[in-house]
PDB file of C-alpha atoms in Angstrom:
ATOM      1  CA  MET A  18     -26.309 -57.411  52.547  1.00 90.00           C
ATOM      2  CA  LYS A  19     -24.813 -54.025  53.414  1.00 96.00           C
ATOM      3  CA  ILE A  20     -21.365 -53.262  52.001  1.00 97.00           C
ATOM      4  CA  LEU A  21     -19.602 -50.216  53.400  1.00 98.00           C
ATOM      5  CA  GLY A  22     -16.941 -48.480  51.369  1.00 98.00           C
ATOM      6  CA  VAL A  23     -14.637 -46.479  53.639  1.00 98.00           C
ATOM      7  CA  SER A  24     -12.266 -43.712  52.557  1.00 98.00           C
ATOM      8  CA  GLY A  25      -9.911 -43.763  55.489  1.00 97.00           C
ATOM      9  CA  THR A  26      -8.359 -40.313  55.276  1.00 97.00           C
ATOM     10  CA  VAL A  27      -9.263 -36.769  56.164  1.00 96.00           C
ATOM     11  CA  VAL A  28      -7.206 -35.206  53.310  1.00 95.00           C
ATOM     12  CA  GLY A  29      -7.168 -35.507  49.553  1.00 93.00           C
ATOM     13  CA  SER A  30      -9.722 -37.032  47.221  1.00 96.00           C
ATOM     14  CA  LYS A  31      -8.115 -39.834  45.225  1.00 96.00           C
ATOM     15  CA  THR A  32      -8.871 -42.515  47.800  1.00 97.00           C
ATOM     16  CA  ALA A  33     -12.539 -41.575  47.863  1.00 98.00           C
ATOM     17  CA  ILE A  34     -12.654 -41.481  44.060  1.00 97.00           C
ATOM     18  CA  VAL A  35     -11.298 -45.012  43.735  1.00 98.00           C
ATOM     19  CA  ILE A  36     -13.607 -46.346  46.472  1.00 98.00           C
ATOM     20  CA  GLY A  37     -16.544 -44.733  44.673  1.00 98.00           C
ATOM     21  CA  LYS A  38     -15.600 -46.392  41.391  1.00 97.00           C
ATOM     22  CA  ILE A  39     -15.327 -49.760  43.116  1.00 98.00           C
ATOM     23  CA  LEU A  40     -18.718 -49.394  44.779  1.00 98.00           C
ATOM     24  CA  ASP A  41     -20.333 -48.391  41.475  1.00 97.00           C
ATOM     25  CA  THR A  42     -18.758 -51.404  39.754  1.00 97.00           C
ATOM     26  CA  MET A  43     -19.880 -53.734  42.547  1.00 97.00           C
ATOM     27  CA  ASN A  44     -23.405 -52.438  42.102  1.00 95.00           C
ATOM     28  CA  ILE A  45     -23.245 -53.375  38.391  1.00 95.00           C
ATOM     29  CA  HIS A  46     -22.170 -56.918  39.279  1.00 94.00           C
ATOM     30  CA  ASN A  47     -24.758 -57.234  42.015  1.00 93.00           C
ATOM     31  CA  PRO A  48     -27.551 -54.632  42.107  1.00 93.00           C
ATOM     32  CA  GLU A  49     -29.012 -56.413  45.151  1.00 91.00           C
ATOM     33  CA  LEU A  50     -26.186 -55.243  47.412  1.00 93.00           C
ATOM     34  CA  GLU A  51     -26.983 -52.358  49.735  1.00 96.00           C
ATOM     35  CA  ILE A  52     -23.963 -50.126  49.282  1.00 97.00           C
ATOM     36  CA  GLU A  53     -22.979 -47.257  51.528  1.00 98.00           C
ATOM     37  CA  PHE A  54     -20.019 -44.910  51.449  1.00 98.00           C
ATOM     38  CA  LEU A  55     -18.233 -43.527  54.480  1.00 98.00           C
ATOM     39  CA  ASP A  56     -15.805 -40.669  53.790  1.00 98.00           C
ATOM     40  CA  LEU A  57     -13.883 -39.737  56.914  1.00 98.00           C
ATOM     41  CA  ARG A  58     -13.415 -36.198  55.513  1.00 98.00           C
ATOM     42  CA  ASP A  59     -17.110 -35.634  56.307  1.00 98.00           C
ATOM     43  CA  TYR A  60     -16.841 -36.383  60.023  1.00 98.00           C
ATOM     44  CA  GLN A  61     -15.151 -35.088  63.152  1.00 97.00           C
ATOM     45  CA  ILE A  62     -14.092 -38.329  64.785  1.00 97.00           C
ATOM     46  CA  GLU A  63     -12.677 -38.450  68.278  1.00 97.00           C
ATOM     47  CA  PHE A  64      -9.439 -40.304  69.059  1.00 97.00           C
ATOM     48  CA  CYS A  65      -9.855 -43.778  70.354  1.00 97.00           C
ATOM     49  CA  ASP A  66      -8.966 -43.574  74.048  1.00 96.00           C
ATOM     50  CA  GLY A  67     -10.080 -46.932  75.384  1.00 92.00           C
ATOM     51  CA  ARG A  68     -13.539 -45.990  76.650  1.00 94.00           C
ATOM     52  CA  PRO A  69     -16.498 -48.189  75.785  1.00 95.00           C
ATOM     53  CA  ILE A  70     -17.939 -47.441  72.365  1.00 94.00           C
ATOM     54  CA  SER A  71     -21.259 -46.618  73.978  1.00 95.00           C
ATOM     55  CA  ASN A  72     -19.599 -43.523  75.522  1.00 97.00           C
ATOM     56  CA  TYR A  73     -18.799 -41.876  72.200  1.00 97.00           C
ATOM     57  CA  THR A  74     -21.189 -39.265  70.880  1.00 97.00           C
ATOM     58  CA  GLY A  75     -21.792 -37.071  67.804  1.00 98.00           C
ATOM     59  CA  ASP A  76     -19.981 -37.946  64.562  1.00 98.00           C
ATOM     60  CA  THR A  77     -17.953 -40.634  66.279  1.00 98.00           C
ATOM     61  CA  LYS A  78     -21.083 -42.469  67.357  1.00 98.00           C
ATOM     62  CA  LYS A  79     -22.579 -42.118  63.854  1.00 98.00           C
ATOM     63  CA  VAL A  80     -19.468 -43.632  62.269  1.00 98.00           C
ATOM     64  CA  ILE A  81     -19.255 -46.442  64.847  1.00 98.00           C
ATOM     65  CA  ASP A  82     -22.929 -47.302  64.255  1.00 97.00           C
ATOM     66  CA  GLN A  83     -22.412 -47.303  60.474  1.00 98.00           C
ATOM     67  CA  MET A  84     -19.371 -49.597  60.818  1.00 98.00           C
ATOM     68  CA  MET A  85     -21.178 -51.921  63.215  1.00 97.00           C
ATOM     69  CA  GLY A  86     -24.129 -52.259  60.813  1.00 97.00           C
ATOM     70  CA  ALA A  87     -22.033 -53.351  57.826  1.00 97.00           C
ATOM     71  CA  ASP A  88     -21.849 -56.908  56.527  1.00 96.00           C
ATOM     72  CA  GLY A  89     -18.669 -56.285  54.514  1.00 97.00           C
ATOM     73  CA  PHE A  90     -16.114 -53.587  53.887  1.00 98.00           C
ATOM     74  CA  VAL A  91     -14.034 -52.012  51.131  1.00 98.00           C
ATOM     75  CA  PHE A  92     -11.340 -50.021  52.907  1.00 98.00           C
ATOM     76  CA  GLY A  93      -9.235 -47.332  51.249  1.00 97.00           C
ATOM     77  CA  THR A  94      -6.309 -45.411  52.625  1.00 96.00           C
ATOM     78  CA  PRO A  95      -3.554 -43.252  51.251  1.00 95.00           C
ATOM     79  CA  ILE A  96      -0.056 -44.308  52.173  1.00 92.00           C
ATOM     80  CA  PHE A  97       1.897 -41.866  54.300  1.00 90.00           C
ATOM     81  CA  GLN A  98       5.503 -42.591  55.368  1.00 87.00           C
ATOM     82  CA  GLY A  99       5.206 -46.214  54.232  1.00 86.00           C
ATOM     83  CA  SER A 100       2.061 -46.969  56.207  1.00 89.00           C
ATOM     84  CA  PHE A 101      -1.668 -46.493  56.159  1.00 93.00           C
ATOM     85  CA  SER A 102      -3.242 -43.295  57.494  1.00 92.00           C
ATOM     86  CA  GLY A 103      -3.654 -42.493  61.173  1.00 95.00           C
ATOM     87  CA  ALA A 104      -7.305 -41.660  60.555  1.00 97.00           C
ATOM     88  CA  PHE A 105      -7.875 -45.201  59.240  1.00 97.00           C
ATOM     89  CA  LYS A 106      -5.978 -46.710  62.207  1.00 96.00           C
ATOM     90  CA  ASN A 107      -8.050 -44.664  64.634  1.00 97.00           C
ATOM     91  CA  LEU A 108     -11.275 -45.860  62.962  1.00 98.00           C
ATOM     92  CA  ILE A 109     -10.255 -49.530  63.250  1.00 97.00           C
ATOM     93  CA  ASP A 110      -9.256 -48.959  66.905  1.00 97.00           C
ATOM     94  CA  LEU A 111     -12.748 -47.580  67.687  1.00 97.00           C
ATOM     95  CA  ILE A 112     -14.548 -50.672  66.458  1.00 97.00           C
ATOM     96  CA  PRO A 113     -14.588 -53.947  68.456  1.00 96.00           C
ATOM     97  CA  PRO A 114     -12.719 -56.692  66.567  1.00 95.00           C
ATOM     98  CA  THR A 115     -15.833 -58.901  66.626  1.00 94.00           C
ATOM     99  CA  ALA A 116     -17.512 -56.459  64.231  1.00 96.00           C
ATOM    100  CA  PHE A 117     -15.167 -57.659  61.474  1.00 97.00           C
ATOM    101  CA  LYS A 118     -15.275 -61.397  62.170  1.00 95.00           C
ATOM    102  CA  HIS A 119     -16.227 -63.485  59.125  1.00 94.00           C
ATOM    103  CA  LYS A 120     -16.916 -60.441  56.997  1.00 96.00           C
ATOM    104  CA  VAL A 121     -15.444 -59.852  53.551  1.00 97.00           C
ATOM    105  CA  MET A 122     -12.843 -57.079  53.388  1.00 97.00           C
ATOM    106  CA  GLY A 123     -11.095 -55.543  50.438  1.00 97.00           C
ATOM    107  CA  PHE A 124      -8.279 -53.047  50.421  1.00 96.00           C
ATOM    108  CA  VAL A 125      -7.410 -50.048  48.264  1.00 96.00           C
ATOM    109  CA  THR A 126      -4.306 -47.923  48.741  1.00 95.00           C
ATOM    110  CA  THR A 127      -3.321 -44.706  46.991  1.00 95.00           C
ATOM    111  CA  GLY A 128       0.021 -42.982  46.909  1.00 91.00           C
ATOM    112  CA  GLY A 129       2.330 -40.652  45.126  1.00 82.00           C
ATOM    113  CA  ASN A 130       5.244 -43.073  45.332  1.00 78.00           C
ATOM    114  CA  GLN A 131       5.280 -46.424  43.475  1.00 76.00           C
ATOM    115  CA  GLN A 132       7.199 -48.003  46.352  1.00 76.00           C
ATOM    116  CA  HIS A 133       4.078 -48.070  48.535  1.00 78.00           C
ATOM    117  CA  PHE A 134       2.155 -50.694  46.531  1.00 79.00           C
ATOM    118  CA  LEU A 135       2.923 -53.483  49.008  1.00 80.00           C
ATOM    119  CA  VAL A 136       1.429 -51.815  52.068  1.00 86.00           C
ATOM    120  CA  ALA A 137      -1.868 -53.625  51.548  1.00 85.00           C
ATOM    121  CA  GLU A 138      -0.076 -56.987  51.400  1.00 86.00           C
ATOM    122  CA  ASN A 139       2.289 -56.364  54.272  1.00 84.00           C
ATOM    123  CA  GLN A 140       0.142 -54.338  56.675  1.00 91.00           C
ATOM    124  CA  LEU A 141      -3.563 -54.391  55.798  1.00 90.00           C
ATOM    125  CA  LYS A 142      -4.054 -58.076  54.988  1.00 93.00           C
ATOM    126  CA  PRO A 143      -2.385 -59.151  58.268  1.00 92.00           C
ATOM    127  CA  LEU A 144      -4.665 -56.689  60.098  1.00 94.00           C
ATOM    128  CA  ALA A 145      -7.701 -58.376  58.437  1.00 95.00           C
ATOM    129  CA  GLY A 146      -6.328 -61.731  59.532  1.00 94.00           C
ATOM    130  CA  TYR A 147      -6.098 -60.517  63.119  1.00 95.00           C
ATOM    131  CA  LEU A 148      -9.708 -59.307  62.876  1.00 96.00           C
ATOM    132  CA  ASN A 149     -10.799 -62.720  61.488  1.00 95.00           C
ATOM    133  CA  GLY A 150     -12.118 -61.211  58.245  1.00 95.00           C
ATOM    134  CA  TYR A 151     -12.174 -62.799  54.823  1.00 96.00           C
ATOM    135  CA  VAL A 152      -9.820 -60.913  52.499  1.00 96.00           C
ATOM    136  CA  VAL A 153     -10.359 -60.301  48.783  1.00 96.00           C
ATOM    137  CA  PRO A 154      -7.132 -61.625  47.155  1.00 95.00           C
ATOM    138  CA  LYS A 155      -6.788 -58.705  44.757  1.00 93.00           C
ATOM    139  CA  THR A 156      -5.811 -55.334  46.175  1.00 94.00           C
ATOM    140  CA  ILE A 157      -5.716 -52.027  44.411  1.00 95.00           C
ATOM    141  CA  PHE A 158      -2.894 -49.525  44.429  1.00 95.00           C
ATOM    142  CA  ALA A 159      -3.640 -46.296  42.612  1.00 96.00           C
ATOM    143  CA  HIS A 160      -0.826 -43.923  41.772  1.00 93.00           C
ATOM    144  CA  ASN A 161      -1.129 -40.222  41.062  1.00 91.00           C
ATOM    145  CA  SER A 162      -0.172 -40.809  37.423  1.00 93.00           C
ATOM    146  CA  GLN A 163      -3.381 -42.837  36.885  1.00 95.00           C
ATOM    147  CA  PHE A 164      -5.534 -39.752  37.343  1.00 95.00           C
ATOM    148  CA  ASN A 165      -5.962 -36.750  35.056  1.00 96.00           C
ATOM    149  CA  ASP A 166      -5.803 -33.095  36.227  1.00 95.00           C
ATOM    150  CA  LYS A 167      -9.516 -33.316  37.190  1.00 95.00           C
ATOM    151  CA  ASN A 168      -8.838 -36.282  39.525  1.00 93.00           C
ATOM    152  CA  GLU A 169     -10.626 -38.714  37.225  1.00 95.00           C
ATOM    153  CA  VAL A 170      -9.285 -42.237  36.845  1.00 96.00           C
ATOM    154  CA  VAL A 171      -7.954 -42.418  33.292  1.00 96.00           C
ATOM    155  CA  ASP A 172      -5.636 -45.420  33.428  1.00 96.00           C
ATOM    156  CA  LEU A 173      -7.245 -48.360  31.624  1.00 97.00           C
ATOM    157  CA  GLN A 174      -5.273 -50.922  33.620  1.00 96.00           C
ATOM    158  CA  LEU A 175      -6.517 -49.421  36.895  1.00 97.00           C
ATOM    159  CA  LEU A 176     -10.093 -49.483  35.618  1.00 97.00           C
ATOM    160  CA  GLU A 177      -9.686 -53.155  34.677  1.00 97.00           C
ATOM    161  CA  THR A 178      -8.223 -53.894  38.128  1.00 97.00           C
ATOM    162  CA  ILE A 179     -11.215 -52.161  39.747  1.00 98.00           C
ATOM    163  CA  ASN A 180     -13.561 -54.344  37.730  1.00 97.00           C
ATOM    164  CA  ASP A 181     -11.641 -57.509  38.672  1.00 97.00           C
ATOM    165  CA  PHE A 182     -11.629 -56.497  42.337  1.00 97.00           C
ATOM    166  CA  ALA A 183     -15.380 -55.846  42.321  1.00 97.00           C
ATOM    167  CA  LYS A 184     -16.039 -59.227  40.712  1.00 96.00           C
ATOM    168  CA  GLN A 185     -13.830 -60.999  43.303  1.00 96.00           C
ATOM    169  CA  TYR A 186     -15.564 -59.163  46.135  1.00 96.00           C
ATOM    170  CA  CYS A 187     -19.009 -60.098  44.846  1.00 95.00           C
ATOM    171  CA  TYR A 188     -17.933 -63.705  44.237  1.00 94.00           C
ATOM    172  CA  MET A 189     -16.580 -64.035  47.774  1.00 94.00           C
ATOM    173  CA  SER A 190     -19.732 -62.457  49.239  1.00 91.00           C
ATOM    174  CA  GLU A 191     -21.852 -64.943  47.293  1.00 87.00           C
ATOM    175  CA  ARG A 192     -19.844 -67.942  48.396  1.00 89.00           C
ATOM    176  CA  LEU A 193     -19.213 -66.951  51.976  1.00 87.00           C
ATOM    177  CA  MET A 194     -22.351 -65.051  52.872  1.00 78.00           C
ATOM    178  CA  GLY A 195     -25.009 -66.276  50.441  1.00 66.00           C
ATOM    179  CA  VAL A 196     -25.285 -63.121  48.292  1.00 51.00           C
ATOM    180  CA  GLN A 197     -26.223 -63.698  44.614  1.00 48.00           C
ATOM    181  CA  ILE A 198     -24.186 -61.985  41.921  1.00 49.00           C
ATOM    182  CA  LYS A 199     -25.112 -61.004  38.372  1.00 52.00           C
ATOM    183  CA  ASN A 200     -22.682 -62.243  35.719  1.00 46.00           C
TER     184      ASN A 200
END
């Protein structure tokens, strides 16, 4: 089973750092998972303009193919102006909704303002419902204060939340998609 962690931003590093920690933790709980990481900072993705996905080329085609080949997703996005990033929205718009149907999805948000912690609940989980995905109940919100000056996660509560999230994700994958987890 291929799990794709997606850092849905073209700026900053905290979202990618948290996604990386989650993927590493998931690998501990289930070393059988095939885990990939997609960092939108590494690609030049075209805007979704309504054309068939077969007409996209270059980095956009690579990213679409990677998304289409995944069996589950861990999505991360910073919160800008009370909503998820435009880069993440563009990525979701590029992919046919059927690519997400009956796949496990988890959400991570990062932000500099504590007021943004509900974006996953109020915007991302309903998006997953529209896409007919299975949503991990726990979400992660990482605030700037939970990182040190080297952008390392130092907050013990956040590290515990990451572990709980990874366990929930692996459990759901096992139950819904037949993937075995290691206790």
